[in-house]
Short mmCIF file of N, CA and C in Angstrom, two decimals:
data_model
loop_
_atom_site.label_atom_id
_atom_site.label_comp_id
_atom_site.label_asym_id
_atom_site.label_seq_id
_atom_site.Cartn_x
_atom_site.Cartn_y
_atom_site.Cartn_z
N UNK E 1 46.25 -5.93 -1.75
CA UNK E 1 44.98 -6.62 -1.82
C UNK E 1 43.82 -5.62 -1.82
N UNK E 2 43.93 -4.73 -1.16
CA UNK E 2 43.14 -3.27 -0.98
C UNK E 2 42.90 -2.93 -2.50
N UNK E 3 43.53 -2.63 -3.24
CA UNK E 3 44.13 -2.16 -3.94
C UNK E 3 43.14 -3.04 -4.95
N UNK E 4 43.40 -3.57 -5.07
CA UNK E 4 42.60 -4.89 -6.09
C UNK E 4 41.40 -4.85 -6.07
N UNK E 5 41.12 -5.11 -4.64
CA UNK E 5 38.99 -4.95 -4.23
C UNK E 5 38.67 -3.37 -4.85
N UNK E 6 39.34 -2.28 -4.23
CA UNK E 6 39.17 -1.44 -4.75
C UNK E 6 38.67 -1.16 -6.38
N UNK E 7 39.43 -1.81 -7.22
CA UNK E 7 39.61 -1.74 -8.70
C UNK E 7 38.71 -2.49 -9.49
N UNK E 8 38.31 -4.04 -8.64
CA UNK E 8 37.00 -4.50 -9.46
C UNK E 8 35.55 -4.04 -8.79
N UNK E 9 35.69 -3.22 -7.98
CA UNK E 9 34.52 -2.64 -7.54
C UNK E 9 34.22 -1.61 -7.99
N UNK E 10 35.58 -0.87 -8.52
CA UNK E 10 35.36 0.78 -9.18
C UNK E 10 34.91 0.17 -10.61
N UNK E 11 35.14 -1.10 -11.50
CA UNK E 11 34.79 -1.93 -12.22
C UNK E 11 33.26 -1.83 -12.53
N UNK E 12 33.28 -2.87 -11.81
CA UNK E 12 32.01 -3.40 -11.68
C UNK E 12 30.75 -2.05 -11.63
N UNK E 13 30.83 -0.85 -11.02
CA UNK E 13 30.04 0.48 -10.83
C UNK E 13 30.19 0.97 -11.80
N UNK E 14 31.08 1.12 -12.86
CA UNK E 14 31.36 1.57 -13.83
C UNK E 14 30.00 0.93 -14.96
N UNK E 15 30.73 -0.37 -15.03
CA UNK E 15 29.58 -0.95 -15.93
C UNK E 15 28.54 -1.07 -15.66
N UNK E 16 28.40 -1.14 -14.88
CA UNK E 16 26.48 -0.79 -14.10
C UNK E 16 25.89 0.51 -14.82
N UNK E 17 26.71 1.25 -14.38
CA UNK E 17 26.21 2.19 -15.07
C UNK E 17 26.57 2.94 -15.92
N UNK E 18 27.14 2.10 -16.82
CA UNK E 18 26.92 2.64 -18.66
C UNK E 18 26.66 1.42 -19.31
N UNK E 19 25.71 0.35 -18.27
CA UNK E 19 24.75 -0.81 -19.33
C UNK E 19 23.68 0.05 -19.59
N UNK E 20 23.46 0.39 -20.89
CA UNK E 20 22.23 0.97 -21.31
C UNK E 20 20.96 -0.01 -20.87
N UNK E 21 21.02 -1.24 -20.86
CA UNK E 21 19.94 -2.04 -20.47
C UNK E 21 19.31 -2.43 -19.27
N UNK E 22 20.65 -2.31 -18.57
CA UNK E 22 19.94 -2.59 -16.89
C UNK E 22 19.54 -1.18 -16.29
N UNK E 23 20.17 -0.28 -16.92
CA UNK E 23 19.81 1.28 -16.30
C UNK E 23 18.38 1.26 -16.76
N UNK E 24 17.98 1.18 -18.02
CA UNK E 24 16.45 1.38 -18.41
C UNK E 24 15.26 0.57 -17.69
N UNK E 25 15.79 -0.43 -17.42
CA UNK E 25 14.93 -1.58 -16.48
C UNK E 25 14.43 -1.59 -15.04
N UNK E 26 15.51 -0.76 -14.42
CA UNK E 26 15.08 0.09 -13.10
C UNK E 26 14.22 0.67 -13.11
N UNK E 27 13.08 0.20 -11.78
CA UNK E 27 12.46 0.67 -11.67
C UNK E 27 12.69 1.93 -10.20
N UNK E 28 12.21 3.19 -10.55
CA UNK E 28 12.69 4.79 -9.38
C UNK E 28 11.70 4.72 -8.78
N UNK E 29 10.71 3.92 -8.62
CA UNK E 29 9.35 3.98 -7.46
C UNK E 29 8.09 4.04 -7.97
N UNK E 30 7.30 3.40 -7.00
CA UNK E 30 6.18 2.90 -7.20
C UNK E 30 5.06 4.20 -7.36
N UNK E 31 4.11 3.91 -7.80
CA UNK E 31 3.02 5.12 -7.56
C UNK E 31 2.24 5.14 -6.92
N UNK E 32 2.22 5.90 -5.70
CA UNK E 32 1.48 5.87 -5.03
C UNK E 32 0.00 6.39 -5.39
N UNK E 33 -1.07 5.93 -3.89
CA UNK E 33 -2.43 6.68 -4.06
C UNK E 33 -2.44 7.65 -3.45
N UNK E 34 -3.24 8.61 -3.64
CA UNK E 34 -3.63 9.59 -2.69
C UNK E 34 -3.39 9.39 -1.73
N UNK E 35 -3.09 10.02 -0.39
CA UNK E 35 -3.29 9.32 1.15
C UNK E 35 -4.69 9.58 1.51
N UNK E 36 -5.45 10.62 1.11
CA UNK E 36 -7.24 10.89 1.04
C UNK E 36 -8.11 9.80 1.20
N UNK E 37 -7.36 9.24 -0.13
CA UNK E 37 -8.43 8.10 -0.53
C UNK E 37 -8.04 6.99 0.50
N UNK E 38 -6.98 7.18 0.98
CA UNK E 38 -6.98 6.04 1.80
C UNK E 38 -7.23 6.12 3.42
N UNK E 39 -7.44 7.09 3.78
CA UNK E 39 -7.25 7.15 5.11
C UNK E 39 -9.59 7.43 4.71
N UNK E 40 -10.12 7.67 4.25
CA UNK E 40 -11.33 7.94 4.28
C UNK E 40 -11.98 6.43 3.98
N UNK E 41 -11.50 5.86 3.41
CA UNK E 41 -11.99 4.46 3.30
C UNK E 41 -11.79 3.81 4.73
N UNK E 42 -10.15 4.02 4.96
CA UNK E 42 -10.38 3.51 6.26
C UNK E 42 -11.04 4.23 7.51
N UNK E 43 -11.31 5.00 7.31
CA UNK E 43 -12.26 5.95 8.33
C UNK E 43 -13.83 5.39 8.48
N UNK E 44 -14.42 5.60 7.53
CA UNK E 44 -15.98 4.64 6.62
C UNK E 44 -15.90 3.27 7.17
N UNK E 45 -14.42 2.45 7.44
CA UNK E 45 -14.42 1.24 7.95
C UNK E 45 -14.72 0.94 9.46
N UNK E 46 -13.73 2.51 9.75
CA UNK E 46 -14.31 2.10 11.38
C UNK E 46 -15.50 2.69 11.94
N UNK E 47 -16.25 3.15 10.90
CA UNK E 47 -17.44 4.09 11.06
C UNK E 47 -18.32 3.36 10.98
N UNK E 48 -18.20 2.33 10.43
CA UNK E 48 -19.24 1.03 9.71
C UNK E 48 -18.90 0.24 11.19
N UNK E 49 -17.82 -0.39 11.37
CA UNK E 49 -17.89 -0.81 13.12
C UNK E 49 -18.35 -0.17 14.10
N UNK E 50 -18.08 0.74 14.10
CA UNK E 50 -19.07 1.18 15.57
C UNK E 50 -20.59 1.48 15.53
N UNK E 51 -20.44 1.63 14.30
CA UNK E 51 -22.49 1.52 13.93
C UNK E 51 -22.80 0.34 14.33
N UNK E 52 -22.42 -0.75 13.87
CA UNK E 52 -22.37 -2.38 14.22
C UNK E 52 -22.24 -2.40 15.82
N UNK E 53 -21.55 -1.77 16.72
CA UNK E 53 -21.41 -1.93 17.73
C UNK E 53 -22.54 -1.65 18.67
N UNK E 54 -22.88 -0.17 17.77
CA UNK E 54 -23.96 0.51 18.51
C UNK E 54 -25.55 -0.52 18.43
N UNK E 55 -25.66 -0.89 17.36
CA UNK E 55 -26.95 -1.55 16.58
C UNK E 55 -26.88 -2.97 17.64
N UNK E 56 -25.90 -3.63 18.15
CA UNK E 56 -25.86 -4.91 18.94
C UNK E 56 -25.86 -4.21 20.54
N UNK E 57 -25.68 -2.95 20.50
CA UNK E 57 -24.87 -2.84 21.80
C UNK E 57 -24.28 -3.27 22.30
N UNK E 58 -22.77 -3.23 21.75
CA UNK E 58 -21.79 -3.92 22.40
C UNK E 58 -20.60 -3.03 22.33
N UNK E 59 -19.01 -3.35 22.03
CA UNK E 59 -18.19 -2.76 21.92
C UNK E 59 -17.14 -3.40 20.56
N UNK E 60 -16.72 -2.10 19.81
CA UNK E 60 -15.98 -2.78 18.46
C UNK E 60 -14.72 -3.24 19.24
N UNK E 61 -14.41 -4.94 18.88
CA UNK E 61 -12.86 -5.18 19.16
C UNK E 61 -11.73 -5.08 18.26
N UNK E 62 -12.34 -5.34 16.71
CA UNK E 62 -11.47 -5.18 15.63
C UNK E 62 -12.21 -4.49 14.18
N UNK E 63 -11.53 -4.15 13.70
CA UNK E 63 -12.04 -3.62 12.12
C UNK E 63 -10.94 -3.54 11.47
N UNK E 64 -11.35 -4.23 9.97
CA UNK E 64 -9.79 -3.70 9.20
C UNK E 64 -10.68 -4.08 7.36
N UNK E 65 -9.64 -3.46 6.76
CA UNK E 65 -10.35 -3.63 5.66
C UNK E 65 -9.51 -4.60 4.66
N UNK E 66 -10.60 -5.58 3.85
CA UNK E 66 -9.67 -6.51 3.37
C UNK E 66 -10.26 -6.58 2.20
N UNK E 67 -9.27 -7.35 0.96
CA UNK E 67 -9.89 -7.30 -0.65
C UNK E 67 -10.71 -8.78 -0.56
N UNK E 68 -11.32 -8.94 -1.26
CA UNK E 68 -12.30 -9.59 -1.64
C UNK E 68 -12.79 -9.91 -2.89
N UNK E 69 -12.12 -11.06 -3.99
CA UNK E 69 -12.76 -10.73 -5.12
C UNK E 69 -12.93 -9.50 -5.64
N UNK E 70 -11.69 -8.81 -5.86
CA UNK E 70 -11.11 -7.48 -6.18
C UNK E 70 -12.22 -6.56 -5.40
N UNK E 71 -12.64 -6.16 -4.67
CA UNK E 71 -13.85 -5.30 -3.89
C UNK E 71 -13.04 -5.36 -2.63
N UNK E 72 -13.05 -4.39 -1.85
CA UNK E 72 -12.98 -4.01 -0.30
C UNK E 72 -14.26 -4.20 0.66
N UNK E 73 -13.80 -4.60 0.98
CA UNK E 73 -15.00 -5.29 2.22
C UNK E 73 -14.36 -4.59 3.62
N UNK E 74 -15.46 -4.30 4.03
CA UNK E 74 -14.97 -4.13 5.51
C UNK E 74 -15.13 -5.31 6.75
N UNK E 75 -14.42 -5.63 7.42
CA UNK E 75 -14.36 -6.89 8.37
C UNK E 75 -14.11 -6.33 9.80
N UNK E 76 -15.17 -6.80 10.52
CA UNK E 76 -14.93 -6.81 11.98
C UNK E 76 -15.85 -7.67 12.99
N UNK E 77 -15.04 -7.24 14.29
CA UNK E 77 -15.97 -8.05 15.18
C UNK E 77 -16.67 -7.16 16.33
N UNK E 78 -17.74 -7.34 16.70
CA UNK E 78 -18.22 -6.72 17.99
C UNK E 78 -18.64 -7.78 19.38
N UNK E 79 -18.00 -7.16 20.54
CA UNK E 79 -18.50 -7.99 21.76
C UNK E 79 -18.75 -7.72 22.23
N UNK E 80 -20.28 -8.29 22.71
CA UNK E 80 -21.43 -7.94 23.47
C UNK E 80 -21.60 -8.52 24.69
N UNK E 81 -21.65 -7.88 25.98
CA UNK E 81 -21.20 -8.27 27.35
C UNK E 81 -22.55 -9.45 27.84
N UNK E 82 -21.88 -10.30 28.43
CA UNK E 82 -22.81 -11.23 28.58
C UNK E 82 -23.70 -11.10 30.04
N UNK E 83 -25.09 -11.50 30.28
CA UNK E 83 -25.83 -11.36 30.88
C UNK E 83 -25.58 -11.92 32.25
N UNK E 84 -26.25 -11.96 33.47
CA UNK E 84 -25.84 -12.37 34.85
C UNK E 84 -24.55 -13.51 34.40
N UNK E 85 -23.90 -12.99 34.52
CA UNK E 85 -22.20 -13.85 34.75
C UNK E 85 -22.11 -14.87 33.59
N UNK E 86 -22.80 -14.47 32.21
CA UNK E 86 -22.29 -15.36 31.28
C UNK E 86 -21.32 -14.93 30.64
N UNK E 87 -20.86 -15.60 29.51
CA UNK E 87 -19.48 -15.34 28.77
C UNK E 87 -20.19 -14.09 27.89
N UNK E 88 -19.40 -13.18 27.23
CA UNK E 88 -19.61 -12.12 26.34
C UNK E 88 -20.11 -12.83 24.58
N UNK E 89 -20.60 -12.59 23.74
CA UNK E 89 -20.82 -12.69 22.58
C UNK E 89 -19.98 -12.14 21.95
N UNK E 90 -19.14 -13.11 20.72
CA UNK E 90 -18.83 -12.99 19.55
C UNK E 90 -18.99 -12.36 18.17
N UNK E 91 -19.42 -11.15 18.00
CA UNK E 91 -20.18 -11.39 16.60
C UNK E 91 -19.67 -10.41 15.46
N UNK E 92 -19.13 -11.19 14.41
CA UNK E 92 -18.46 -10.85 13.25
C UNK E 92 -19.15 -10.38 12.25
N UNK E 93 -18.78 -9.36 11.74
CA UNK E 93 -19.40 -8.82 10.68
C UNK E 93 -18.72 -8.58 9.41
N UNK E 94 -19.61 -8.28 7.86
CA UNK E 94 -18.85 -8.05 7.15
C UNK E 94 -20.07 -7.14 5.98
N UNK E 95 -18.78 -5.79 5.43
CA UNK E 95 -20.03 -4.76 4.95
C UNK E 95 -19.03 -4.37 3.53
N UNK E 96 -19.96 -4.72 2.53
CA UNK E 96 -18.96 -4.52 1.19
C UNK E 96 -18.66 -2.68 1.42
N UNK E 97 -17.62 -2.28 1.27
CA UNK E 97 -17.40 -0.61 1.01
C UNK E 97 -17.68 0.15 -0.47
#
């Protein structure tokens, strides 16, 4: 039985690869971007939050960057500590990149 699995599997690898058609159709990997370009955009993103943070005086809780009608936008929130024993402020922002 060994013997058998063995033989339509050595099969089956065989024709895989001497189908001229499915070999050409493979795709060997994607193309990447720069990592530059990407780590500086996201840098500019969290640079753009803590400006926001600073400008409310408060503290950045989140930033991340998201597409938008093909454009990158930067998205976050800042919270601003609330006055004699009130709750803290909410406040969301958003800055095209």
């Amino acid at each position: 039985m060994k013997k058998v699995v063995n033989h339509i599997v050595a099969g089956l690898v065989s024709a895989l690869a001497l189908a001229p058609g499915a070999a050409g159709a493979m795709p060997f990997g994607v193309p990447k971007a720069p990592p530059s370009a990407i780590v500086q955009v996201a840098g500019d993103c969290r640079a753009i939050g803590q400006q926001k943070a600073a400008e409310y005086g408060g503290v950045l809780a989140d930033v991340r960057i998201e597409q938008r009608s093909g454009r990158a936008v930067c998205v976050g929130v800042v919270i601003v500590s609330g006055k004699n024993g009130e709750r803290g402020q909410r406040i969301p922002f958003e800055e095209p990149l």
